[in-house]
Amino acid sequence: MENSASAALEPLLSFLTFSLSTLESGFYKLPGSAVVARYVKSSHQNDPGRTILELILIIFAIRTLLQSRTRADRSGKHFIKFSEKEIDELVDEWAPEPLVQPLTEWEQKDLSSVPVIAGPNGPKPKLFSTGKTVTNLASFNFAGLAGNEQVKDRAVDTLRKYGLGSCGPPGFYGTIDVHIDFERDIAEFLGTEAAILYSQGFSTISSVIPAFCKRGDIIVADRSVNFAIQKGIQISRSTVRWYDHNDLKSLEDTLISVEKERKKRKGLLTRRFIITEGIFERDGEMVDLPKLIELKLKYKYRIILDESISFGTMGRTGRGLTELYNVPASQIDMLVGSVANGLCSAGGFCAGSAIVVDHQRINGTSFVFSASMPALLATSGSEAITYLRNNPSVLLTLQDNIRAVRAVLEKTEGITLLGHRASPIIHFCLRTQQQSLSVTTATYDHEAEERILQDIVDDVIANGVLITRAKHLRGQEMIESRPTIRIAVTAALTKKEVEKAAGVVKTSVTRILSKRR
Amino acid sequence: MTTTTSYLHSVHHADTFSIASSPALSLSSSVTAYSEDAIMNEDDENNSLAYPRTPPTSEQVFTTVHAEFGHCTNEAYRCISKHDYTRPVQEHIIEEPPYYILLATYMSYVILYFFGYGRDFFGILFTSHFTHLLPHNGYAPLKSSFDSFYSRRLRLRILDCVSQPVTGVPGRSIIVLDRSFTDNDHALIHTGGKTRSLNISSYNYLGFAQARGGCADAVEESIRRYGISTCGTRLEGGSSELHVTAEALVARFLGMEDALISSMGFATNSTFIPALVRKGSLVISDELNHNSIRLGVRHSGAEVRMFMHNDMSSLESLLREVISQGQPKTHRPWKTILLIVEGLYSMEGTLVNLPRIVELKQKYKFYLYVDEAHSIGALGPHGRGVTDYFNIHPRSIDLLMGTFTKSFGAAGGYIAGSKTIIDALRLRGHSGPYAEAMTPPVLAQIVASMASIMGVAPTSQQTNSRLSISRDNSSVVLKENAVGFPATAPASMLPTWMNLPPALADGSEARMRISRLAFNSRYLHAGLKKLGFITYGHPFSPIVPLLLFNPGKMCTFVRLMRAWSPPIVVVIASYPATSSMTSRARFCTSAAHTKEDIDTVLRACDEVGGIMDLKHGSGERWGIDEVCERAVELVHSHFS
Ligand SMILES: Cc1ncc(COP(=O)(O)O)c(C=O)c1O
């Protein structure tokens, strides 16, 4: 009886052992299985209880771990098995390319033409190469804060109390009282609940966006946003819809179509964001903020607004577009600005509600994983805000100067002025039939235009005025924009001086362009 | 090696010199510990941190403030950080705690999750605290309750132990702003009180976080001369001669052909790595690499593969796999393979196995990028980082990256390599055209601290051909045979206005700092081991993680250490910075600490660790008094 039963079971048992061993060998064939096996073995340590505990842990870990992991797939489908000898041969044969492609002749020229300033930068800096003093229409010194003695004194006081570096990220004893004070100053200045300070302007928005926008969320963004925003959007892995540059009609159409799609799919309610700039770094256009807010409220989106150029330059006291259009800053969910540009210090901030700000203190990667800003740069920023509050006239001077520069350049043959007439950065490109900046089909020769513009820049510098081409990373930007020259107007020069400087630009443009013809 | 006497002599000389030569300088900041203004009046009670235990004798003159940078004249408390090639490179040793500790840790998580989810469940049903986690008004919640679970249910419980605000210099001691919970325990408010505490948490490895002394004087001078900002990006009118100077000095410091600097350490990785890889490139990354490196790789869109932390066999088998398999699907050979590792890992204290990696590099022909954020300045007999520690020529590595936030007490980061690569990065990295340039005060701190580590060599020949932001070939290119490595800083490379005090200029003070750091690091590692704790990391690593395992022990540990006299501030780390099973406290030693400070930390750990049942390490145990007495012997023994 027993025998027969075991005999009957025999084939079954042998089948079981066979399938087990095939399973096992199959498992070991899987790439990566060795690691798993080793891990299980090492954690098992002849102790089944531990393995079970580990299993529980793994379940927890998987639940809690972020879904986003950048492991390349090791799926066996395309895996070719080689013998060790073959691998050795392949390794020997493999010849890597150079790490970077060396600079082209034009890139070389581009790099060597970058101006270097000797001594302090400001309205009239000295060039390192020639030792000549020039009128500065290139550097970001909009409110004329560069070299401000009040700010310097405050910085030195701070240095003597705090030293320079903070020697730690904000979570690890890097949050200094001056950071807290400066954050409060910004929040009070703008009229938001709170603000958070990042140690570099460029890294601010590219960290703010992925802190809120996750996979599955919807971002509707201007096609022409700056590079930092593009990078933030890329990292967020959200669904992106682009609307035409600074065209709020196109924005509304996009918002409608997104809503339609959602209704059609009966999708869940996801987070939705509009991302745009106050004044566009790329061309100086300005967004119509009241209309934007109207759309946002109507379609229930949150706004991430990059005011890197407009903060510290626009409005009566430099609060930016919210002051200019007289809308409460609390209407803007995440208001991002630069301390480096507008306040002539360093870093960036994001202002918003307390929830928005606190969320970033844990989830803003470049906040969490980077040392906090040196104390004296934070107090310099605070001091700059005080200066702006107390001297509203500087921004009037700035506007006068902007008008003066534009007036001269508008009369210049051969170029097209871009941007809003109140923008403190003024871009111009060469005039051709194609007027729009964001052409995707190149009807112009990019490098040739860059060369002409560089000739103009060089000629202008030789004549005592510092300007610069707007530099872009060709091939890395989402859309290739027309090469432009960018002028940054400052309140530190008198109207006469900027007029004269603009005159130099005009003469040079005419001279270079006529030579070309 | 300098001796105490020569160090003191030079300090003394500096003092008398400055006072005698210019009366105006008596207002300057070359102060001893006793000048009034240097000691903040907040810390009357904690004088043990402000004043040395044994007052210095009349010949001893110190240029540092004791609360910032401790006075320590005993030459025995020094050590040289150098790899001993007679022994194998230390692997990452992971010591396991006893079974019940693990069980308790698992259970704590189970309980935390259970209660967390339970409270969420009922909270959403019955209270209004959760409106921001629910859709309202047609808006989806800003953060999902799942994503924020960690911060609401785990982090909130230890809120008083993290993100502690401070004031003053993050030097040997730091002033903590006291906080207390509000009534409903959901937020912290400042009480207005301040507590000076022993700081074993800041990344102040060489002790350059100082508000007084030669570096701070240089920074002040730079503010007066250059202002706060250079007003723009490097490529668009924000480049200053100081950038050029600093970049040349960094290249020379590291022994590389060229270097670039960027205004943020994090952004150095995240904005320049994309310019190093292109379509068809592969990045191989250590699984514990810093977030900034991962972000840079993600920005680049390149393929990335990871290997087990500092595990050379895992790396080699991965290399064999990827080179033989080629690109996914197409199996075309990779265009380039870039291996990115850190010199010293900030959470583990492990040191990269550089000798083996350089060997593998010969064979597998990948390019090598070493992030020396924590190791530069802190390791090696000359403070030149891991290459110096292992005595490997820096140019056998393609790219050396590092930050100035740690050892140099400044901010920002650098990348050094061949001129071709660095020039390409200047133009093609994201920072060049889009990110603000580094500010003059930060540049001055970097130049001053770095020059003092190198030692300034008075030179006559002027190298003034550095006209553009890319350095000319003709200018100061390191010629190994001519200057030798590690190189000194020729005086002509420094800004003319920068006058470092003699002790800084001749490099003696920096040598003292480097050897004190090595001593303190080894002492703390060895001491904790002998007391029976489980620690991670390399014996020379200034980062010393002390394993607590149980998440519940983290805040108790912090609170008990803070209650010690003098108060000690420590960093705790758990998930997501480390694996959730290995919650830990992390110490960062500094050259600013004296041997007595390390004694204090050890004594506190001994008692607190006893109360909290943390001593589960293997090996021989000593009593705390024996550890403190035989410190020098411990440091020079081969433990690990
Ligand atoms: C390995 C590594 N790289 C880069 C960084 C970022 O440096 P920073 O704090 O200067 O931004 C850190 C800082 O913690 C780091 O540990």
mmCIF file of C-alpha atoms in Angstrom, chain B residues 37 106 117 193 229 244 296 340 344 348 354 411 421 424 433 476 483 512 519 569 576 583:
data_model
loop_
_atom_site.group_PDB
_atom_site.id
_atom_site.type_symbol
_atom_site.label_atom_id
_atom_site.label_comp_id
_atom_site.label_asym_id
_atom_site.label_seq_id
_atom_site.Cartn_x
_atom_site.Cartn_y
_atom_site.Cartn_z
ATOM 1 C CA ASP B 37 34.669 91.136 21.363
ATOM 2 C CA TYR B 106 11.472 46.243 12.639
ATOM 3 C CA TYR B 117 -1.955 54.946 8.944
ATOM 4 C CA GLY B 193 17.323 81.358 24.511
ATOM 5 C CA SER B 229 28.532 90.313 -6.306
ATOM 6 C CA VAL B 244 40.562 83.489 -12.998
ATOM 7 C CA GLY B 296 23.249 65.567 -13.025
ATOM 8 C CA ILE B 340 31.392 58.493 -10.990
ATOM 9 C CA LEU B 344 34.543 59.979 0.951
ATOM 10 C CA GLU B 348 28.980 56.064 5.635
ATOM 11 C CA LEU B 354 40.972 54.328 -5.491
ATOM 12 C CA ALA B 411 30.786 77.847 -0.747
ATOM 13 C CA ILE B 421 37.745 69.105 -21.104
ATOM 14 C CA ALA B 424 34.428 72.468 -23.092
ATOM 15 C CA PRO B 433 25.554 80.879 -19.428
ATOM 16 C CA VAL B 476 50.660 78.815 -14.949
ATOM 17 C CA VAL B 483 57.497 72.640 -9.220
ATOM 18 C CA MET B 512 48.914 71.753 11.951
ATOM 19 C CA PHE B 519 44.393 62.714 14.887
ATOM 20 C CA VAL B 569 25.050 68.927 18.997
ATOM 21 C CA PRO B 576 15.672 58.456 3.251
ATOM 22 C CA SER B 583 19.498 54.899 11.588
#
